[in-house]
Coordinates of C-alpha atoms (C1' of nucleotides) in Angstrom, one line a residue:
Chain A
X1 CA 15.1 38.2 -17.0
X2 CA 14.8 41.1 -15.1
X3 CA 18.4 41.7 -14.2
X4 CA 18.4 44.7 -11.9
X5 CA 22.4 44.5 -10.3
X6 CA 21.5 47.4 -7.9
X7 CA 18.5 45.4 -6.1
X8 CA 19.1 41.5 -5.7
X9 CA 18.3 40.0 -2.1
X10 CA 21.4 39.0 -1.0
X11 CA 22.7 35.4 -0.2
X12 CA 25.3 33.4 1.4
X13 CA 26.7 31.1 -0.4
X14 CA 28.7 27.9 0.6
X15 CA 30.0 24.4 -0.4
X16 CA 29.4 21.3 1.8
X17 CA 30.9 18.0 0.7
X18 CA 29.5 14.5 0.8
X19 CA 32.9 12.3 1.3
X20 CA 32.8 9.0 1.0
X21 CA 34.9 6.0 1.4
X22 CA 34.8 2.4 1.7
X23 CA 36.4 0.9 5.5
X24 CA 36.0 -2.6 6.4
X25 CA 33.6 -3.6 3.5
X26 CA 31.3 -0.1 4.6
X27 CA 30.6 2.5 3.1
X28 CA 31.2 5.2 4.8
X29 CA 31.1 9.1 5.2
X30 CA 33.1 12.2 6.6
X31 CA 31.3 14.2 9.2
X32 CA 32.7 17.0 11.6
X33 CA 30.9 17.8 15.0
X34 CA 29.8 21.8 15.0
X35 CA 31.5 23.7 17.5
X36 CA 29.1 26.8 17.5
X37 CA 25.4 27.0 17.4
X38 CA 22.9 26.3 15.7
X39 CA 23.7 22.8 16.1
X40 CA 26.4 22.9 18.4
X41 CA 27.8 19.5 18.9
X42 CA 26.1 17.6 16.1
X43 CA 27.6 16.5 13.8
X44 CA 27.2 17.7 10.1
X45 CA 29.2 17.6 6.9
X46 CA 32.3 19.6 6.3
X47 CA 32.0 22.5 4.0
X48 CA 32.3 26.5 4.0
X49 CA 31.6 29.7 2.3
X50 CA 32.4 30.4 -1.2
X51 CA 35.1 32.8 -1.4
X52 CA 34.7 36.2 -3.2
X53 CA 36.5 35.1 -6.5
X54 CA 36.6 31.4 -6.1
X55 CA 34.9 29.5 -8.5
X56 CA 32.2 26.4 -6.9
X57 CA 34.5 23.5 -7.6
X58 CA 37.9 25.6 -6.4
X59 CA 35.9 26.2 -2.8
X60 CA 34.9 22.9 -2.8
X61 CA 38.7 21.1 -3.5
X62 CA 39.8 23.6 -1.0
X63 CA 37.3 22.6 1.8
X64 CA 38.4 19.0 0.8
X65 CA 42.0 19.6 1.4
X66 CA 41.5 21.5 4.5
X67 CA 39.3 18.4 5.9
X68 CA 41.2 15.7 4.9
X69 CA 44.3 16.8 3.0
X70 CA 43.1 14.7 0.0
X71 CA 43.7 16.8 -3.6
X72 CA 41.1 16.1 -6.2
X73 CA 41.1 15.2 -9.4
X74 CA 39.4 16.6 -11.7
X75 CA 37.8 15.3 -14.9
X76 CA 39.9 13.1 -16.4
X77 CA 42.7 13.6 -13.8
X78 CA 45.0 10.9 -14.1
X79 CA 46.9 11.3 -11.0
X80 CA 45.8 9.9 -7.4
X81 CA 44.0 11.8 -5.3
X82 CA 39.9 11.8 -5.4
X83 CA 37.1 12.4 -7.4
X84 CA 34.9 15.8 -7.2
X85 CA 32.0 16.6 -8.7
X86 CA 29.0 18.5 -7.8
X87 CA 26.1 17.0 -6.3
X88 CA 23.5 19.4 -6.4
X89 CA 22.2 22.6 -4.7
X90 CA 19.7 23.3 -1.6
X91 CA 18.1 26.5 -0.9
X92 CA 15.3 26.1 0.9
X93 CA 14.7 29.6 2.8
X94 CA 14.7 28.3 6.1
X95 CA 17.3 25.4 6.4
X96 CA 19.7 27.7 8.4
X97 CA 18.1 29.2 11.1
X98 CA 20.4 32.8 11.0
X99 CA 20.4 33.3 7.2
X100 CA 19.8 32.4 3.6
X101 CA 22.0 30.1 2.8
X102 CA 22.5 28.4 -0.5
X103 CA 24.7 25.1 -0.3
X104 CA 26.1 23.8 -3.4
X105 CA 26.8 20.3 -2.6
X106 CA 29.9 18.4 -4.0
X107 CA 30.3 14.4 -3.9
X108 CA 34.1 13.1 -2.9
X109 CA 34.6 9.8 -3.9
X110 CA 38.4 8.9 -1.7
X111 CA 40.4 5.8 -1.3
X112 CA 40.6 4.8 2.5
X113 CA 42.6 7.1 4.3
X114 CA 44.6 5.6 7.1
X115 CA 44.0 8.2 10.1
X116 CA 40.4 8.7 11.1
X117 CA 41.1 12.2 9.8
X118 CA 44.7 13.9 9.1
X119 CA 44.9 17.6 8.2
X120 CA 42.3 20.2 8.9
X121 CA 41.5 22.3 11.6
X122 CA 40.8 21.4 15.4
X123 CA 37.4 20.2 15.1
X124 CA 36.4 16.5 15.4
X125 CA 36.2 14.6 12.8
X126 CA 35.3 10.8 11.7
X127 CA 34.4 8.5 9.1
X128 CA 30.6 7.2 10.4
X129 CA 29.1 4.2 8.0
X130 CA 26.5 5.7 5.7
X131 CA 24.2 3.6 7.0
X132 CA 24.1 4.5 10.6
X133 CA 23.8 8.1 9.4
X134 CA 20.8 7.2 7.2
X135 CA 18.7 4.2 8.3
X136 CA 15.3 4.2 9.2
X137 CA 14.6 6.0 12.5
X138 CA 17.1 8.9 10.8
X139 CA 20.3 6.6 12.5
X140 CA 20.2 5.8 15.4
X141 CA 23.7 3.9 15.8
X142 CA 25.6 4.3 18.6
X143 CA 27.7 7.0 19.3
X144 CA 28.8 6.0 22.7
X145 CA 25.2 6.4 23.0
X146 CA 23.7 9.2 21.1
X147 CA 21.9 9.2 18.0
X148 CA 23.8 10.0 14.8
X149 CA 21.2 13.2 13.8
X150 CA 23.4 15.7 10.8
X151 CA 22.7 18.9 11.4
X152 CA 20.5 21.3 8.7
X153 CA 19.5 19.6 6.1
X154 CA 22.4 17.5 6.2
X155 CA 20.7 13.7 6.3
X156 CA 19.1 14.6 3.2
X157 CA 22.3 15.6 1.0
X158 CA 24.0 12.7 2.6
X159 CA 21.4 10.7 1.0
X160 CA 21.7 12.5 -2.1
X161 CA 25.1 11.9 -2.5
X162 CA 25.1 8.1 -1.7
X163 CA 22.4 8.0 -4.2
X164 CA 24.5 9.2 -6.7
X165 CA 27.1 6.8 -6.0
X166 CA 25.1 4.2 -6.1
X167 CA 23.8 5.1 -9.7
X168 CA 27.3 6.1 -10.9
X169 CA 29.4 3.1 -10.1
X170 CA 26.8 1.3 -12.3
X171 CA 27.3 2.6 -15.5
X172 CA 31.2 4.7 -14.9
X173 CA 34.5 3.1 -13.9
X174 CA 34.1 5.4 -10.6
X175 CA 33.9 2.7 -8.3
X176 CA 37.8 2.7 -9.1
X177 CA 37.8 6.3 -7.2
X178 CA 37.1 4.3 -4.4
X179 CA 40.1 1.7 -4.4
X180 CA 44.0 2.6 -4.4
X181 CA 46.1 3.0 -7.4
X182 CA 46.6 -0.4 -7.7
X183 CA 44.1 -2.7 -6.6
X184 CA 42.7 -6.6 -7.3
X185 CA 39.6 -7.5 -9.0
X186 CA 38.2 -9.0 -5.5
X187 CA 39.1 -5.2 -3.8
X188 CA 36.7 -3.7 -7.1
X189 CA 34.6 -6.5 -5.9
X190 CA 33.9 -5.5 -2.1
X191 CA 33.5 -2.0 -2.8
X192 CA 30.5 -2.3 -5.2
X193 CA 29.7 -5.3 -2.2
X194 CA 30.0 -2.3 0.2
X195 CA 28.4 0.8 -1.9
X196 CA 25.3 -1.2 -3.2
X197 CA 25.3 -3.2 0.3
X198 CA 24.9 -6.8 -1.7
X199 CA 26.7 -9.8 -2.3
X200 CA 27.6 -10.2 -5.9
X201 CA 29.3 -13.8 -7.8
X202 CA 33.2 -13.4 -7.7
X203 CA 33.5 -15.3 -11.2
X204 CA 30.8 -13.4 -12.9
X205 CA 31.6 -10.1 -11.5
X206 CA 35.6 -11.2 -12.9
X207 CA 34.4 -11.9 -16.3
X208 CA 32.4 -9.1 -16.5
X209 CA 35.3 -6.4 -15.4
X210 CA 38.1 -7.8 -17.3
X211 CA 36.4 -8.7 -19.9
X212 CA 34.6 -4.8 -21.1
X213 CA 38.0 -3.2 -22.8
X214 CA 39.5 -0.4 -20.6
X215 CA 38.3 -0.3 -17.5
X216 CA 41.1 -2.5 -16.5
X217 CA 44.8 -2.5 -16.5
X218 CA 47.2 -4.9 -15.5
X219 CA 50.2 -3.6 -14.0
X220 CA 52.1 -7.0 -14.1
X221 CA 52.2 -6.8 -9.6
X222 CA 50.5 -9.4 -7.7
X223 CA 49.7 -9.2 -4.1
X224 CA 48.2 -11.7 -1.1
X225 CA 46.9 -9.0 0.5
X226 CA 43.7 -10.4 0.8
X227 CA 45.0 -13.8 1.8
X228 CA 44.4 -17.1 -0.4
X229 CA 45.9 -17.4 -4.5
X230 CA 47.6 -14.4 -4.9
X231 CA 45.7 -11.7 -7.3
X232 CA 46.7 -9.7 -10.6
X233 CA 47.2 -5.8 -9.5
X234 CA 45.4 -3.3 -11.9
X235 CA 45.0 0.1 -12.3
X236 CA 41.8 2.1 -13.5
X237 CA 41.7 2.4 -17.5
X238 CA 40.5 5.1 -19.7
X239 CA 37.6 4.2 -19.8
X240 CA 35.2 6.2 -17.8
X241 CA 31.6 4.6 -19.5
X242 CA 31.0 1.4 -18.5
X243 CA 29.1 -0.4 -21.3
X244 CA 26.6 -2.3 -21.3
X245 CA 26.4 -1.0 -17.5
X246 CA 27.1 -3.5 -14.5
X247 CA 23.7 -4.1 -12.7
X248 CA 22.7 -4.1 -9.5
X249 CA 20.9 -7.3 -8.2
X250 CA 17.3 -7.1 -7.3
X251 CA 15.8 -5.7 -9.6
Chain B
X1 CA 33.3 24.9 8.8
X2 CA 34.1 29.1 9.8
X3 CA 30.6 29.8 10.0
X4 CA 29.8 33.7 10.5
X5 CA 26.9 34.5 9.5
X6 CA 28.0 38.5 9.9
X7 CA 30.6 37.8 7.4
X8 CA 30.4 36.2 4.3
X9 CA 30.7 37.4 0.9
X10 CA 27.5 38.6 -0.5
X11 CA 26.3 36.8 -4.0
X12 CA 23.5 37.3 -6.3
X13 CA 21.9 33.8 -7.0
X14 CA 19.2 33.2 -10.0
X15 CA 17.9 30.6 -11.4
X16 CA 18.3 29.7 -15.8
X17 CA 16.0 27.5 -17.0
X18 CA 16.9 24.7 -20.0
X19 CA 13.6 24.1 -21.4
X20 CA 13.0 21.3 -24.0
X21 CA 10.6 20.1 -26.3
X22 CA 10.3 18.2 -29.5
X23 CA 9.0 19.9 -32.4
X24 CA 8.9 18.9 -36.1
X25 CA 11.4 16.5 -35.1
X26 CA 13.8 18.3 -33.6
X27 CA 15.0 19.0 -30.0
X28 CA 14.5 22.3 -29.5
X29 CA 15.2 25.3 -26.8
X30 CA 13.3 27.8 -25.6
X31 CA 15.6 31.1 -25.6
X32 CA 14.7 34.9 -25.2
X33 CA 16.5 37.7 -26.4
X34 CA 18.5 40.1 -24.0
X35 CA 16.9 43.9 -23.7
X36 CA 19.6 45.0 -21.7
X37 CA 23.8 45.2 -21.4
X38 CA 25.6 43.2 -21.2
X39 CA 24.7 41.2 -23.8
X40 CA 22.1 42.8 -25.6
X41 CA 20.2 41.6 -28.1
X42 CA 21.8 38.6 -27.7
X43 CA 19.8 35.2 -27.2
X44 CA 19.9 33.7 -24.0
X45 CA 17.9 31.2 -21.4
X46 CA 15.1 32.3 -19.3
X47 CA 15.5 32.8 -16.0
X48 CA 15.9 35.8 -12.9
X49 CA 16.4 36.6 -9.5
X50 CA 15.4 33.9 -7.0
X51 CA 13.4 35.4 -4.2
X52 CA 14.3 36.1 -0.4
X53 CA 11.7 34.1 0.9
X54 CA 11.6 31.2 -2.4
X55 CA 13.0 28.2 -2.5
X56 CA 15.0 26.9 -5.7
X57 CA 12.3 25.0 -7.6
X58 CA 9.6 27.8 -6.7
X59 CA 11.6 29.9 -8.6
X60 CA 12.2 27.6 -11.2
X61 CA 8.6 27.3 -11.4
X62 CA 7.8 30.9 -11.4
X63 CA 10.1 31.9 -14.4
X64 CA 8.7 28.5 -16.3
X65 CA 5.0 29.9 -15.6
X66 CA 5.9 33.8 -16.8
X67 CA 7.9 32.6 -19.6
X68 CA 5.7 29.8 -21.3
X69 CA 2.6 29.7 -19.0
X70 CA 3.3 26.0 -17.9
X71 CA 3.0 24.4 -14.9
X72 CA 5.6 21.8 -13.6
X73 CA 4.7 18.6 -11.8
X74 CA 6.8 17.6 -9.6
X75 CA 8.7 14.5 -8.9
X76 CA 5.7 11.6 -9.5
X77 CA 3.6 14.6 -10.1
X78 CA 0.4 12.7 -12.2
X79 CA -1.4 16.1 -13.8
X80 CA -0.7 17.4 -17.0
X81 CA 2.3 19.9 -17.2
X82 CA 6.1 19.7 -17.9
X83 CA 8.5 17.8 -16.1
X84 CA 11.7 20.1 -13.9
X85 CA 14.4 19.0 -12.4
X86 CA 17.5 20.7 -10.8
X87 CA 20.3 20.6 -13.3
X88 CA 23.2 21.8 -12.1
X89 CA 25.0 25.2 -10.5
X90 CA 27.2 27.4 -12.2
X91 CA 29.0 30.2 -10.1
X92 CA 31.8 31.1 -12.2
X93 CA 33.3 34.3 -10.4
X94 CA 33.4 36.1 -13.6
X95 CA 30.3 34.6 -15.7
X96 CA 28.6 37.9 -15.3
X97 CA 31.0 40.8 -15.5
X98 CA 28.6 43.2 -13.5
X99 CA 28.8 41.4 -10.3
X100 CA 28.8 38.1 -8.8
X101 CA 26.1 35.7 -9.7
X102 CA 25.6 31.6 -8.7
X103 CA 22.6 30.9 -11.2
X104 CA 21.5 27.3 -10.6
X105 CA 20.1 25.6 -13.5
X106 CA 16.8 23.6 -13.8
X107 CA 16.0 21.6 -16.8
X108 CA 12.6 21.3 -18.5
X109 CA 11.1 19.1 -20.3
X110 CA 7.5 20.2 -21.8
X111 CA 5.5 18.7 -24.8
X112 CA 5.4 21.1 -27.8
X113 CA 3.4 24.2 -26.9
X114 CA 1.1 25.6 -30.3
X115 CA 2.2 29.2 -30.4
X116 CA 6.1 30.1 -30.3
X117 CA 5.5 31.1 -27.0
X118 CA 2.4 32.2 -25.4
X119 CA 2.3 34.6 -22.0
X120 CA 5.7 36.0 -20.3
X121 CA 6.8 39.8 -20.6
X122 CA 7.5 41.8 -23.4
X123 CA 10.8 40.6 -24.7
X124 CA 11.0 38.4 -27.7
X125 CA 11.2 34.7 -27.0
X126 CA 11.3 31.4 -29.5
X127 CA 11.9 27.9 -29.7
X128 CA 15.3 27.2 -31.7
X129 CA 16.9 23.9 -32.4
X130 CA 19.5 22.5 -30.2
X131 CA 21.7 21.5 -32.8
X132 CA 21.9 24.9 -34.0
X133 CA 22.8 26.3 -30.9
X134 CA 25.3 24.1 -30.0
X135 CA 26.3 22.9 -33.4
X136 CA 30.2 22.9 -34.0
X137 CA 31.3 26.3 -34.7
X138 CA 28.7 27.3 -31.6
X139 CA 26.0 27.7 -33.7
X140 CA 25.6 29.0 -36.9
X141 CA 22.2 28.8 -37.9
X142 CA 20.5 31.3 -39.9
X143 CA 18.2 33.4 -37.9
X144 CA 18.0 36.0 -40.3
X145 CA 21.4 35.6 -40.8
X146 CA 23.5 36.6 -37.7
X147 CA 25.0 33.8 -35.8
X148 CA 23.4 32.2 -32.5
X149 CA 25.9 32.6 -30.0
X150 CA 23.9 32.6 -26.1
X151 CA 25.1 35.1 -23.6
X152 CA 26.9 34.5 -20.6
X153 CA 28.0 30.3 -20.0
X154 CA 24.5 29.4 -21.4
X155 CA 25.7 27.3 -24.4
X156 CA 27.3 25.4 -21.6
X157 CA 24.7 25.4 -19.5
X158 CA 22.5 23.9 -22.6
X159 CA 24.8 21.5 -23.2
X160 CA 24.4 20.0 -20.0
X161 CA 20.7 20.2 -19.9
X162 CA 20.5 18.6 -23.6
X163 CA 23.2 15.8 -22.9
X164 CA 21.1 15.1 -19.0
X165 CA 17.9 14.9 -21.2
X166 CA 19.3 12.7 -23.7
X167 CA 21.0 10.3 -20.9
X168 CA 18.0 10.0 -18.9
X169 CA 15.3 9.0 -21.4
X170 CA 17.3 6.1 -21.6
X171 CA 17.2 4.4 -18.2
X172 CA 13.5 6.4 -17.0
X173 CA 10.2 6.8 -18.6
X174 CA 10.7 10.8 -19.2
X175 CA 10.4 11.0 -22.8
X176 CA 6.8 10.8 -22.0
X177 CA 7.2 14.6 -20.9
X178 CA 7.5 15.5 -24.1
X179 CA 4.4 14.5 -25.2
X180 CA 1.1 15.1 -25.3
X181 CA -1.4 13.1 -22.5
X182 CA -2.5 10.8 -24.8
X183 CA 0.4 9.7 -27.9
X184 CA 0.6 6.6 -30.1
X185 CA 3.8 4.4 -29.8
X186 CA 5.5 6.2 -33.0
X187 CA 4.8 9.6 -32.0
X188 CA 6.8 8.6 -28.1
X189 CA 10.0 7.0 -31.0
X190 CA 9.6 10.0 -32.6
X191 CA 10.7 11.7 -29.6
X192 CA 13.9 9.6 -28.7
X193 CA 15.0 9.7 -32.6
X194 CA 14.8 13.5 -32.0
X195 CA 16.3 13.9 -28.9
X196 CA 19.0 11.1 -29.9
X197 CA 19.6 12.2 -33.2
X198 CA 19.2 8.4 -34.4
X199 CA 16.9 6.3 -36.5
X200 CA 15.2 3.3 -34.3
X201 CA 13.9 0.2 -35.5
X202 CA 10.0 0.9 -35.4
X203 CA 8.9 -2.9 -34.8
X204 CA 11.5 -3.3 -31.8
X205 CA 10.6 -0.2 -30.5
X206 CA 7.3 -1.3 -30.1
X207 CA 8.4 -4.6 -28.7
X208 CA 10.4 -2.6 -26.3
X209 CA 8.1 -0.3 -25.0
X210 CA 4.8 -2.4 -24.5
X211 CA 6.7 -5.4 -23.1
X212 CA 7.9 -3.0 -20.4
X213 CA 5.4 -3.6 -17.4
X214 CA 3.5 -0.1 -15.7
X215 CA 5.8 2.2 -19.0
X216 CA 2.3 2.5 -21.1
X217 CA -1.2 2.0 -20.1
X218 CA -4.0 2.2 -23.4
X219 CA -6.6 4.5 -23.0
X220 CA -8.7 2.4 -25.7
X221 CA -8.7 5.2 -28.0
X222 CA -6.9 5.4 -30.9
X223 CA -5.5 7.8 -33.7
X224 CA -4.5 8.4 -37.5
X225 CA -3.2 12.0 -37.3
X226 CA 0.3 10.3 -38.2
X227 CA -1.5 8.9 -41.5
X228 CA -1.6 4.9 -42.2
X229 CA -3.0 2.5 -39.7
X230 CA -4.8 3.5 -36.9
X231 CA -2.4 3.5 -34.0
X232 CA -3.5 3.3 -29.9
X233 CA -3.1 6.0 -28.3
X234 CA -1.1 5.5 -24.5
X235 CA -0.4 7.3 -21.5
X236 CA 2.4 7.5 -19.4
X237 CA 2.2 4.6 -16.9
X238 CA 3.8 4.5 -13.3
X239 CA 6.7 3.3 -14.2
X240 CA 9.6 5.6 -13.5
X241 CA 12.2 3.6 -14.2
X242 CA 13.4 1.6 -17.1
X243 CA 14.4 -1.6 -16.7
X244 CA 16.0 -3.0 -19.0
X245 CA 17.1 0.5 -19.4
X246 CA 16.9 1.7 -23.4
X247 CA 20.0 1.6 -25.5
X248 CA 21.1 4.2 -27.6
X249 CA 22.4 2.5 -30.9
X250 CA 26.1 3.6 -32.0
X251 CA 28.0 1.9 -28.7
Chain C
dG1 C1' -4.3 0.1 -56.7
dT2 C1' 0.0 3.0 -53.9
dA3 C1' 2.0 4.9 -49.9
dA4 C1' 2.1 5.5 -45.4
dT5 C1' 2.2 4.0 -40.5
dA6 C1' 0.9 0.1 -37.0
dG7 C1' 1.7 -4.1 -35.2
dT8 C1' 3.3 -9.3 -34.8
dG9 C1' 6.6 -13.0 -35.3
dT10 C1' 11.1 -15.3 -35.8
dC11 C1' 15.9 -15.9 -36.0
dT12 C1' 20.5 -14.6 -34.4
dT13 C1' 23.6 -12.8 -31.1
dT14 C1' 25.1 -10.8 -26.8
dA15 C1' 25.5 -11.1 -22.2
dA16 C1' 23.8 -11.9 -17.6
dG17 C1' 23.0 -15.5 -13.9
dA18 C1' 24.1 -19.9 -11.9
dC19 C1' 26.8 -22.8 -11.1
dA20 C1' 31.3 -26.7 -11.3
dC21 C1' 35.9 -26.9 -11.4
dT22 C1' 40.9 -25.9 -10.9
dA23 C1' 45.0 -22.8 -9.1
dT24 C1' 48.0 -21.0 -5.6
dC25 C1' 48.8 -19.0 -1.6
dG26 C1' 49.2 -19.1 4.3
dC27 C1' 48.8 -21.9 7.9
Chain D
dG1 C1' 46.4 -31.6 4.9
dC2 C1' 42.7 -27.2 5.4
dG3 C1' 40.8 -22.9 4.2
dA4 C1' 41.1 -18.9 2.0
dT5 C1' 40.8 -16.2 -2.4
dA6 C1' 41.8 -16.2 -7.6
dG7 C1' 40.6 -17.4 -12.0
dT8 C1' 38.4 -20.3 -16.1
dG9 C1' 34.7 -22.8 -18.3
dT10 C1' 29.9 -24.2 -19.3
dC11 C1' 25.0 -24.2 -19.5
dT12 C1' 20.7 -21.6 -19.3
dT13 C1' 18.0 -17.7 -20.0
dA14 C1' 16.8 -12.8 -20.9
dA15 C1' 16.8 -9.5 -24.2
dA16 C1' 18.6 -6.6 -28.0
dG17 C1' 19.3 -6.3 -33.2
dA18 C1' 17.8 -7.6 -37.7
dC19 C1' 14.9 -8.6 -40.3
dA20 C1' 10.0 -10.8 -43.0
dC21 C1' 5.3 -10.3 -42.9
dT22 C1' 0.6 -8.7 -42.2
dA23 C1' -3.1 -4.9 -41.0
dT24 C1' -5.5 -0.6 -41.7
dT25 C1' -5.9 3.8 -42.9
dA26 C1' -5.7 8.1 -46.8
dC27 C1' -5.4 9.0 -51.3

DNA sequence: GTAATAGTGTCTTTAAGACACTATCGC
DNA sequence: GCGATAGTGTCTTAAAGACACTATTAC
């Protein structure tokens, strides 16, 4: 471990955010267009630097709240708002053309948020469906009519993060992050629908949430939201592990 | 995203390396001790400065190659050599009172290697248990007979690697990184009871892990150097992924 | 022989997958 | 009434857990 503190190369050091939501049985992600080069009008993921005494997951609730107003919750965090935690980190020497940049990415798993985007700062902003941003031919969905290409490295940390997601919902309760504070059984339902991009048996995927101890509780509310028998409302237990895991079909 | 690259805070970024094996059946860690303030003489992970011109897991590799002599494989990587991975990213503003440093983290996972530690620099480097270091108390194990306490965030930074190791043995065929090319069936149990801490039932291991299609391929050979009945010897087969994943008892 | 590990088989239990069926709303 | 979603029950099947039992070595 040479530690030398006079002679270090120097880096830059930011946080870029993989937000996700689910909107209209999608899943979808944030994105801002750039305004400056390199880049300049495609659109990438919101992020920033790292301030000079701000810790990885402050910049990164902070960049959050200036993109969409939305407060995480932390570990544990019992009150609304979303759930942060870091993704991972990309340094590749050359992914921005002016500098060494280190991104440490964070994944945002929101509720839907009513406005395409509230807060933040002048820039367009949207929620794009994942899967435009990532399908084969690097997303080519139609934006009036150009094709969805992030900027940097950006189409690969999406894909990270919705990776992540995927794996996480399986064995965690944080598909919950996903849904509002109270929500039905058939809302839970559509956003692993959404999220894994399957269909999965309403009775079977009811016995299997209601019946693992935790994950679920009923707040006494129903609703006919979603049209038909009216629903039990619940909210997210404390239970965080989801054991033995819900699986993902075709396997 | 206020991106100036003129202006940004300047950070030091390194890389710490959580390096794993199983010996004597025992999870263990390789550590080195500190020649320099702060911290000196203190035991602490590997790791250094990542180059200007490096990416992350170059680095990663280059401190696992001056400290042990090994060579990673990468993801799907089919030659001999330890497994890394990207861990995590710490970048507390004070976890280094000299200056500011965002180390990110890779984790290790190498079969046991003969000699404490072969190669590397002159500082004094060994292979400690896990439990000891992380043990309640953080770690008081005899070594002579001054505590183990790690400098800097690196007990948390083992914890992390230790409880990502232990979690993804389960659902992934990487428990076959900690063993040699070609190991019986006992000796690859041997591992998870290590790494787990737990006792597993020998005959449904076996069930377990040969009924798993592409997990273990037979080379035809076979061994005693466990004692009793000769036992095949395997190697690791495609497989990546475990499915039906493998369940830790105590649920 | 004993003691060790390797390997197979069998029974029980848990839980997933595939349904049929009923319940309660809006219209 | 129809059509929607909610919720329960039942049968089948996959697979884990708990064993008994046999096999092959070193000593």
């Amino acid at each position: 471990m040479p530690y030398d503190p006079s002679a270090f190369p120097p880096f830059a050091v930011t946080v870029d955010l993989v937000v996700l939501t689910v909107r209209s049985h999608a899943l979808c992600a944030l994105v801002v267009r750039r305004g400056e080069p390199p880049y300049q009008g495609r659109w990438a993921l919101p992020g920033g630097f790292v301030r000079a005494d701000e810790d990885l997951a402050a910049a990164a609730a902070r960049e959050l709240k200036e993109e969409t107003g939305l407060r995480p919750h932390g570990p544990e965090g019992k009150d609304t708002g979303a759930h942060l935690e870091q993704l991972a980190t990309y340094g590749d020497p050359y992914r921005d053309p002016r500098m060494r940049v280190v991104s440490v990415a964070h994944l945002v798993l929101s509720p839907d948020l009513p406005p395409p985007i509230a807060g933040g700062d002048a820039r367009s902003a949207r929620w794009s469906p994942a899967e435009s941003l990532l399908g084969p031919g690097e997303g080519l969905s139609r934006d009036g009519d150009q094709p969805v290409q992030l900027a940097f490295d950006h189409a690969q940390i999406l894909l990270d993060g919705v990776e992540r997601a995927r794996a996480k919902i399986e064995y965690s309760s944080l598909a919950t992050a996903f849904c509002p504070p109270e929500f039905t059984v058939g809302e839970l339902r559509r956003v692993y629908e959404a999220v894994w991009g399957v269909a999965l048996d309403p009775r079977n995927f009811h016995r299997k949430v209601t019946g693992t101890p935790g994950f679920l509780v009923p707040t006494g509310g129903t609703t006919t939201r979603q049209g038909g028998r009216p629903a039990q409302l619940f909210r997210a237990g404390g239970a965080t592990l989801l054991n033995p895991p819900m699986l993902r079909p075709e396997v």
